[in-house]
């Protein structure tokens, strides 16, 4: 994005995405331009400002003309659910030369653009930093040759840059997840699930090759999510005798009763000598040594397309907001930064530090320092350690549950908790809460009466409502969110054939508005009513007036979400089509995030319980009666932590079955901004510029 003035009032916002990236925050008196991918550029502004899109990235900047055009809120209002880079992306050789950058600088100066947001990988971001470093000399040369006037040079005397990482490979150091990665994982898992079915029928071995270039993130997460027998990634080459280990593993799996083998290969997989390991090499090995019927499937560019996932849509929106805020706060002395994701927080990191660390990974791999490469790719390191634990012979029993990962709902069954007659406890003084959490509290109270309850207890949050205290996320919430987002997409598509119509979708969640809020962000809703954010008749009137004005534009449809708590049902009963997403979000195929999250939570919980059993064993008996022997395992920002359930009571609103503090409420203003409401944006809480090294040290302490 380019912005020429730093006002603080956010008045409205266009929507745009690169794999679900949206450019938010229209700002009065500013020009904003956005650059996506390998030179794909877009320019945005706001009410009282000129909004411009630069098609085909750096090539569009160099060519100018119609490649840089005004974008309106209406022209981008239906882009949210589209895959790929809507504004185009292109490799630009011209921009690598000074002559090409001179042309790009002139085109920007003529339009008064002084701030640039680049979406892409390390190549695009490095080019942007070079462009900024040369900016003064480029203006001087253009002024000397008469390409621009002195007044234009004065008005465009500086160029601010903010980067956003858009890549399915997730190979950029400094961010937990790049925009597009989660959508690519969705495509991969859809294919893996389909292949698993036919592989079981014919007792075959399948070798699946996924993309990622020299990064094995997609391959590793896919392996964790589907329970693959083996995975090859560039950062962690197998031992020299890997052929024997692989064949032994496949044989043990078959002898254990499995009717299929799945092997995941990253396209850049190598051995310790740097020799490529191809999917055909693996197939020939399995056929020659074991005689198994083996097939190779190369997924290719199917991973790069399709409908973006809910996670990517929300991630793109959040990163877009933070990028624009960074530009509005920037000065000519502000270093170029990249907006990154750390846990569930948006952070700003020095752009060239991140680029340098990313290049250091490549250098380490070329020099065969693979341990150093894994340390630099911090997000990959933790997943690799988890995968190694699950590959341990003592963990082989998990393979009998391979099919459970692809099935929706609780495979072990679930029911409302009822006290056993011989261990009858008085009814709780508060309404039922998530049953595992409430049950654990009551079991803790019952320890004083029943010694049989003095055992280690671990609660894993698993509910689509995402309302368990002590954890930012619950298993199943991401799957439910994607189901609701898909419903929103279909309703918006059906509304394209009608005029002046508003659709209302009721989500699950009880008093917790997580699903309604995040689905509103991911689905491009005009409003989302939740219990946590109280509203009045005046607020409803403002929303109706907003929809009325919207119907006067070319976008003649509205989408409103609401939670299903009793107050919302009573107060919101309009004569509009209402779609109730009640039990459908509880079913369906689990998303890659939920599969991976559940696998990690389960493995960590089992390890914790095993340790507690050893710690609490006395003379062949287990007696656990301390507060830390009954814990909830939750995700706090980017760490999995065990918290005594008794300590979580103070953080819980038992009457409404929600935590007292919920991190996602800070995303509510973004929903209003993206829906083009005239609101004030609170900028008191800013993401300060961090350093990659400090961020990595913090991660080590969390691990």
mmCIF file of C-alpha atoms in Angstrom, residues 92-354:
data_model
loop_
_atom_site.group_PDB
_atom_site.id
_atom_site.type_symbol
_atom_site.label_atom_id
_atom_site.label_comp_id
_atom_site.label_asym_id
_atom_site.label_seq_id
_atom_site.Cartn_x
_atom_site.Cartn_y
_atom_site.Cartn_z
ATOM 1 C CA UNK A 92 9.373 -8.808 -13.885
ATOM 2 C CA UNK A 93 12.855 -8.757 -15.379
ATOM 3 C CA UNK A 94 12.569 -5.029 -16.123
ATOM 4 C CA UNK A 95 12.360 -4.194 -12.421
ATOM 5 C CA UNK A 96 15.716 -5.895 -11.856
ATOM 6 C CA UNK A 97 17.351 -3.149 -13.904
ATOM 7 C CA UNK A 98 17.772 0.486 -12.896
ATOM 8 C CA UNK A 99 16.020 1.591 -16.081
ATOM 9 C CA UNK A 100 12.951 -0.398 -15.097
ATOM 10 C CA UNK A 101 12.962 1.007 -11.577
ATOM 11 C CA UNK A 102 13.236 4.520 -13.067
ATOM 12 C CA UNK A 103 10.032 3.919 -15.014
ATOM 13 C CA UNK A 104 8.288 2.539 -11.916
ATOM 14 C CA UNK A 105 9.403 5.516 -9.822
ATOM 15 C CA UNK A 106 8.104 7.967 -12.416
ATOM 16 C CA UNK A 107 4.719 6.245 -12.557
ATOM 17 C CA UNK A 108 4.424 6.407 -8.783
ATOM 18 C CA UNK A 109 5.534 10.038 -8.536
ATOM 19 C CA UNK A 110 3.049 11.116 -11.200
ATOM 20 C CA UNK A 111 0.274 9.639 -9.051
ATOM 21 C CA UNK A 112 1.598 11.049 -5.778
ATOM 22 C CA UNK A 113 2.195 7.593 -4.291
ATOM 23 C CA UNK A 114 4.746 7.507 -1.478
ATOM 24 C CA UNK A 115 3.921 4.313 0.437
ATOM 25 C CA UNK A 116 4.147 0.769 -0.859
ATOM 26 C CA UNK A 117 2.810 -2.509 0.536
ATOM 27 C CA UNK A 118 4.379 -5.531 -1.132
ATOM 28 C CA UNK A 119 2.839 -8.995 -0.902
ATOM 29 C CA UNK A 120 5.178 -11.767 -1.940
ATOM 30 C CA UNK A 121 8.215 -13.781 -0.975
ATOM 31 C CA UNK A 122 11.800 -12.849 -0.224
ATOM 32 C CA UNK A 123 12.445 -11.933 -3.874
ATOM 33 C CA UNK A 124 9.612 -9.409 -4.063
ATOM 34 C CA UNK A 125 10.449 -7.965 -0.649
ATOM 35 C CA UNK A 126 14.156 -7.657 -1.464
ATOM 36 C CA UNK A 127 13.251 -5.817 -4.657
ATOM 37 C CA UNK A 128 11.041 -3.442 -2.680
ATOM 38 C CA UNK A 129 13.837 -2.677 -0.220
ATOM 39 C CA UNK A 130 16.255 -2.008 -3.086
ATOM 40 C CA UNK A 131 13.657 0.273 -4.665
ATOM 41 C CA UNK A 132 13.384 2.253 -1.443
ATOM 42 C CA UNK A 133 17.148 2.519 -1.000
ATOM 43 C CA UNK A 134 17.485 3.962 -4.514
ATOM 44 C CA UNK A 135 14.454 6.239 -4.237
ATOM 45 C CA UNK A 136 16.349 9.503 -3.705
ATOM 46 C CA UNK A 137 18.779 8.829 -6.553
ATOM 47 C CA UNK A 138 15.940 7.765 -8.833
ATOM 48 C CA UNK A 139 14.111 11.029 -8.167
ATOM 49 C CA UNK A 140 17.299 13.024 -8.772
ATOM 50 C CA UNK A 141 17.852 11.308 -12.104
ATOM 51 C CA UNK A 142 14.227 11.782 -13.158
ATOM 52 C CA UNK A 143 14.399 15.450 -12.182
ATOM 53 C CA UNK A 144 17.606 15.894 -14.149
ATOM 54 C CA UNK A 145 16.177 14.306 -17.292
ATOM 55 C CA UNK A 146 12.863 16.142 -17.017
ATOM 56 C CA UNK A 147 10.817 13.059 -16.208
ATOM 57 C CA UNK A 148 9.255 14.789 -13.196
ATOM 58 C CA UNK A 149 8.960 18.378 -11.988
ATOM 59 C CA UNK A 150 10.652 19.843 -8.914
ATOM 60 C CA UNK A 151 7.292 20.160 -7.182
ATOM 61 C CA UNK A 152 6.501 16.483 -7.821
ATOM 62 C CA UNK A 153 9.921 15.472 -6.529
ATOM 63 C CA UNK A 154 9.367 17.486 -3.351
ATOM 64 C CA UNK A 155 5.947 15.943 -2.691
ATOM 65 C CA UNK A 156 7.323 12.417 -3.246
ATOM 66 C CA UNK A 157 10.646 12.858 -1.478
ATOM 67 C CA UNK A 158 10.395 9.579 0.439
ATOM 68 C CA UNK A 159 9.040 6.053 -0.033
ATOM 69 C CA UNK A 160 7.797 3.933 2.876
ATOM 70 C CA UNK A 161 7.546 0.170 2.517
ATOM 71 C CA UNK A 162 5.660 -2.531 4.424
ATOM 72 C CA UNK A 163 5.785 -6.180 3.410
ATOM 73 C CA UNK A 164 3.230 -8.969 3.699
ATOM 74 C CA UNK A 165 4.292 -12.529 3.007
ATOM 75 C CA UNK A 166 2.105 -14.355 0.500
ATOM 76 C CA UNK A 167 3.328 -17.859 -0.295
ATOM 77 C CA UNK A 168 1.943 -21.378 -0.010
ATOM 78 C CA UNK A 169 5.420 -22.681 0.910
ATOM 79 C CA UNK A 170 5.569 -20.973 4.341
ATOM 80 C CA UNK A 171 9.294 -20.570 3.753
ATOM 81 C CA UNK A 172 9.732 -17.005 5.037
ATOM 82 C CA UNK A 173 11.496 -16.682 8.385
ATOM 83 C CA UNK A 174 9.912 -14.431 10.975
ATOM 84 C CA UNK A 175 6.256 -15.436 10.615
ATOM 85 C CA UNK A 176 4.399 -18.499 11.867
ATOM 86 C CA UNK A 177 2.228 -18.688 8.768
ATOM 87 C CA UNK A 178 2.265 -17.036 5.372
ATOM 88 C CA UNK A 179 -0.918 -16.056 3.546
ATOM 89 C CA UNK A 180 -1.977 -18.981 1.361
ATOM 90 C CA UNK A 181 -0.352 -21.840 3.278
ATOM 91 C CA UNK A 182 -3.494 -22.984 5.071
ATOM 92 C CA UNK A 183 -5.491 -22.986 1.830
ATOM 93 C CA UNK A 184 -2.803 -25.116 0.188
ATOM 94 C CA UNK A 185 -2.982 -27.568 3.096
ATOM 95 C CA UNK A 186 -6.753 -27.796 2.589
ATOM 96 C CA UNK A 187 -6.242 -28.771 -1.059
ATOM 97 C CA UNK A 188 -3.569 -31.321 -0.138
ATOM 98 C CA UNK A 189 -5.661 -32.974 2.571
ATOM 99 C CA UNK A 190 -8.669 -33.241 0.264
ATOM 100 C CA UNK A 191 -6.528 -35.222 -2.157
ATOM 101 C CA UNK A 192 -4.881 -37.308 0.575
ATOM 102 C CA UNK A 193 -8.297 -38.296 1.963
ATOM 103 C CA UNK A 194 -9.464 -39.348 -1.499
ATOM 104 C CA UNK A 195 -6.286 -41.319 -2.176
ATOM 105 C CA UNK A 196 -6.471 -43.020 1.226
ATOM 106 C CA UNK A 197 -9.835 -44.483 0.274
ATOM 107 C CA UNK A 198 -8.630 -46.094 -2.949
ATOM 108 C CA UNK A 199 -5.338 -47.159 -1.367
ATOM 109 C CA UNK A 200 -7.195 -49.113 1.318
ATOM 110 C CA UNK A 201 -9.416 -50.785 -1.266
ATOM 111 C CA UNK A 202 -6.495 -52.024 -3.369
ATOM 112 C CA UNK A 203 -3.872 -52.420 -0.608
ATOM 113 C CA UNK A 204 -1.529 -50.025 -2.330
ATOM 114 C CA UNK A 205 1.357 -47.795 -1.356
ATOM 115 C CA UNK A 206 1.027 -44.198 -2.472
ATOM 116 C CA UNK A 207 3.867 -41.730 -2.813
ATOM 117 C CA UNK A 208 2.551 -38.161 -2.771
ATOM 118 C CA UNK A 209 4.748 -35.281 -3.853
ATOM 119 C CA UNK A 210 3.759 -31.851 -2.582
ATOM 120 C CA UNK A 211 5.093 -28.400 -3.395
ATOM 121 C CA UNK A 212 7.286 -26.240 -1.210
ATOM 122 C CA UNK A 213 10.510 -25.786 -3.217
ATOM 123 C CA UNK A 214 13.258 -25.966 -0.591
ATOM 124 C CA UNK A 215 10.904 -25.842 2.402
ATOM 125 C CA UNK A 216 9.283 -28.971 3.808
ATOM 126 C CA UNK A 217 6.485 -27.322 5.800
ATOM 127 C CA UNK A 218 3.623 -28.524 3.584
ATOM 128 C CA UNK A 219 4.992 -32.064 3.498
ATOM 129 C CA UNK A 220 5.593 -32.220 7.251
ATOM 130 C CA UNK A 221 2.183 -30.843 8.279
ATOM 131 C CA UNK A 222 0.474 -33.120 5.767
ATOM 132 C CA UNK A 223 2.293 -36.101 7.266
ATOM 133 C CA UNK A 224 1.215 -35.131 10.788
ATOM 134 C CA UNK A 225 -2.372 -34.535 9.702
ATOM 135 C CA UNK A 226 -2.834 -37.813 7.829
ATOM 136 C CA UNK A 227 -0.553 -40.117 9.839
ATOM 137 C CA UNK A 228 1.779 -40.897 6.951
ATOM 138 C CA UNK A 229 4.296 -43.705 7.307
ATOM 139 C CA UNK A 230 7.230 -41.574 6.173
ATOM 140 C CA UNK A 231 7.995 -38.018 5.124
ATOM 141 C CA UNK A 232 10.949 -36.571 3.221
ATOM 142 C CA UNK A 233 11.756 -32.875 3.713
ATOM 143 C CA UNK A 234 14.807 -30.869 2.594
ATOM 144 C CA UNK A 235 15.671 -29.483 6.052
ATOM 145 C CA UNK A 236 15.943 -32.923 7.675
ATOM 146 C CA UNK A 237 17.438 -35.455 5.245
ATOM 147 C CA UNK A 238 17.156 -39.135 6.235
ATOM 148 C CA UNK A 239 20.086 -41.194 7.465
ATOM 149 C CA UNK A 240 22.395 -42.866 4.964
ATOM 150 C CA UNK A 241 20.621 -46.218 5.334
ATOM 151 C CA UNK A 242 17.171 -44.689 4.945
ATOM 152 C CA UNK A 243 16.180 -47.261 2.332
ATOM 153 C CA UNK A 244 16.389 -50.086 4.885
ATOM 154 C CA UNK A 245 14.543 -48.068 7.541
ATOM 155 C CA UNK A 246 11.766 -47.130 5.102
ATOM 156 C CA UNK A 247 11.184 -50.705 3.953
ATOM 157 C CA UNK A 248 11.190 -51.942 7.550
ATOM 158 C CA UNK A 249 8.645 -49.313 8.521
ATOM 159 C CA UNK A 250 6.317 -50.150 5.625
ATOM 160 C CA UNK A 251 6.548 -53.861 6.408
ATOM 161 C CA UNK A 252 5.760 -53.315 10.105
ATOM 162 C CA UNK A 253 2.753 -51.214 9.174
ATOM 163 C CA UNK A 254 1.358 -53.918 6.912
ATOM 164 C CA UNK A 255 1.993 -56.637 9.507
ATOM 165 C CA UNK A 256 0.141 -54.474 12.010
ATOM 166 C CA UNK A 257 -3.042 -54.796 9.954
ATOM 167 C CA UNK A 258 -2.909 -51.677 7.800
ATOM 168 C CA UNK A 259 -3.964 -52.095 4.189
ATOM 169 C CA UNK A 260 -2.141 -49.057 2.838
ATOM 170 C CA UNK A 261 1.028 -47.039 3.093
ATOM 171 C CA UNK A 262 1.299 -43.286 2.596
ATOM 172 C CA UNK A 263 4.651 -41.614 1.914
ATOM 173 C CA UNK A 264 4.851 -37.815 1.644
ATOM 174 C CA UNK A 265 7.694 -36.243 -0.334
ATOM 175 C CA UNK A 266 8.554 -32.546 -0.549
ATOM 176 C CA UNK A 267 9.565 -31.565 -4.072
ATOM 177 C CA UNK A 268 12.968 -30.392 -2.796
ATOM 178 C CA UNK A 269 13.755 -33.506 -0.718
ATOM 179 C CA UNK A 270 17.444 -34.488 -0.602
ATOM 180 C CA UNK A 271 19.729 -36.898 1.239
ATOM 181 C CA UNK A 272 22.641 -35.890 3.470
ATOM 182 C CA UNK A 273 24.951 -35.652 0.457
ATOM 183 C CA UNK A 274 22.593 -33.231 -1.265
ATOM 184 C CA UNK A 275 21.386 -35.763 -3.826
ATOM 185 C CA UNK A 276 17.687 -35.305 -4.742
ATOM 186 C CA UNK A 277 15.210 -37.917 -3.518
ATOM 187 C CA UNK A 278 12.395 -38.106 -6.042
ATOM 188 C CA UNK A 279 9.027 -39.777 -5.795
ATOM 189 C CA UNK A 280 10.008 -42.134 -8.622
ATOM 190 C CA UNK A 281 13.113 -43.194 -6.697
ATOM 191 C CA UNK A 282 10.959 -44.119 -3.715
ATOM 192 C CA UNK A 283 8.452 -45.977 -5.869
ATOM 193 C CA UNK A 284 11.156 -48.048 -7.549
ATOM 194 C CA UNK A 285 12.663 -48.871 -4.150
ATOM 195 C CA UNK A 286 9.356 -50.096 -2.689
ATOM 196 C CA UNK A 287 8.470 -52.142 -5.780
ATOM 197 C CA UNK A 288 11.917 -53.706 -6.036
ATOM 198 C CA UNK A 289 12.404 -54.620 -2.376
ATOM 199 C CA UNK A 290 8.869 -55.230 -1.116
ATOM 200 C CA UNK A 291 6.859 -55.914 -4.243
ATOM 201 C CA UNK A 292 4.038 -53.637 -3.115
ATOM 202 C CA UNK A 293 1.678 -52.176 -5.697
ATOM 203 C CA UNK A 294 2.892 -48.568 -5.622
ATOM 204 C CA UNK A 295 1.556 -45.418 -7.249
ATOM 205 C CA UNK A 296 2.965 -41.896 -7.478
ATOM 206 C CA UNK A 297 0.777 -38.786 -7.322
ATOM 207 C CA UNK A 298 2.324 -35.371 -7.945
ATOM 208 C CA UNK A 299 -0.134 -32.760 -6.744
ATOM 209 C CA UNK A 300 1.391 -29.859 -8.671
ATOM 210 C CA UNK A 301 -0.433 -26.574 -9.128
ATOM 211 C CA UNK A 302 -3.734 -27.865 -7.765
ATOM 212 C CA UNK A 303 -2.318 -26.796 -4.391
ATOM 213 C CA UNK A 304 -2.185 -23.163 -5.470
ATOM 214 C CA UNK A 305 -5.849 -22.758 -6.381
ATOM 215 C CA UNK A 306 -9.291 -23.268 -4.963
ATOM 216 C CA UNK A 307 -11.359 -21.354 -2.448
ATOM 217 C CA UNK A 308 -9.268 -19.808 0.325
ATOM 218 C CA UNK A 309 -9.733 -21.190 3.815
ATOM 219 C CA UNK A 310 -11.294 -19.185 6.634
ATOM 220 C CA UNK A 311 -7.906 -18.942 8.358
ATOM 221 C CA UNK A 312 -6.292 -17.372 5.298
ATOM 222 C CA UNK A 313 -9.125 -14.887 4.875
ATOM 223 C CA UNK A 314 -8.893 -13.714 8.477
ATOM 224 C CA UNK A 315 -5.093 -13.743 8.355
ATOM 225 C CA UNK A 316 -5.041 -11.624 5.205
ATOM 226 C CA UNK A 317 -7.513 -9.173 6.723
ATOM 227 C CA UNK A 318 -5.531 -8.828 9.947
ATOM 228 C CA UNK A 319 -2.205 -8.498 8.172
ATOM 229 C CA UNK A 320 -3.717 -5.947 5.783
ATOM 230 C CA UNK A 321 -4.967 -3.818 8.668
ATOM 231 C CA UNK A 322 -1.608 -3.955 10.418
ATOM 232 C CA UNK A 323 0.242 -3.140 7.189
ATOM 233 C CA UNK A 324 -1.848 -0.036 6.575
ATOM 234 C CA UNK A 325 -1.466 1.066 10.197
ATOM 235 C CA UNK A 326 2.293 0.650 9.850
ATOM 236 C CA UNK A 327 2.258 2.863 6.766
ATOM 237 C CA UNK A 328 0.127 5.518 8.452
ATOM 238 C CA UNK A 329 2.557 5.621 11.377
ATOM 239 C CA UNK A 330 5.680 5.561 9.184
ATOM 240 C CA UNK A 331 8.100 8.439 8.728
ATOM 241 C CA UNK A 332 10.905 8.862 6.186
ATOM 242 C CA UNK A 333 13.284 7.482 8.843
ATOM 243 C CA UNK A 334 11.172 4.393 9.619
ATOM 244 C CA UNK A 335 12.900 1.190 8.440
ATOM 245 C CA UNK A 336 11.038 -1.078 6.043
ATOM 246 C CA UNK A 337 9.130 -3.719 7.984
ATOM 247 C CA UNK A 338 7.223 -6.904 7.299
ATOM 248 C CA UNK A 339 3.947 -7.744 9.042
ATOM 249 C CA UNK A 340 4.112 -11.209 10.566
ATOM 250 C CA UNK A 341 2.014 -13.597 12.634
ATOM 251 C CA UNK A 342 3.331 -14.667 16.034
ATOM 252 C CA UNK A 343 0.890 -17.015 17.727
ATOM 253 C CA UNK A 344 -2.381 -15.098 17.355
ATOM 254 C CA UNK A 345 -0.741 -11.660 17.408
ATOM 255 C CA UNK A 346 0.285 -9.401 14.524
ATOM 256 C CA UNK A 347 3.883 -8.204 14.874
ATOM 257 C CA UNK A 348 6.220 -6.036 12.817
ATOM 258 C CA UNK A 349 9.737 -7.204 12.012
ATOM 259 C CA UNK A 350 12.565 -5.496 10.095
ATOM 260 C CA UNK A 351 12.081 -6.531 6.489
ATOM 261 C CA UNK A 352 15.711 -7.144 5.592
ATOM 262 C CA UNK A 353 16.392 -9.040 8.831
ATOM 263 C CA UNK A 354 13.700 -11.531 7.855
#
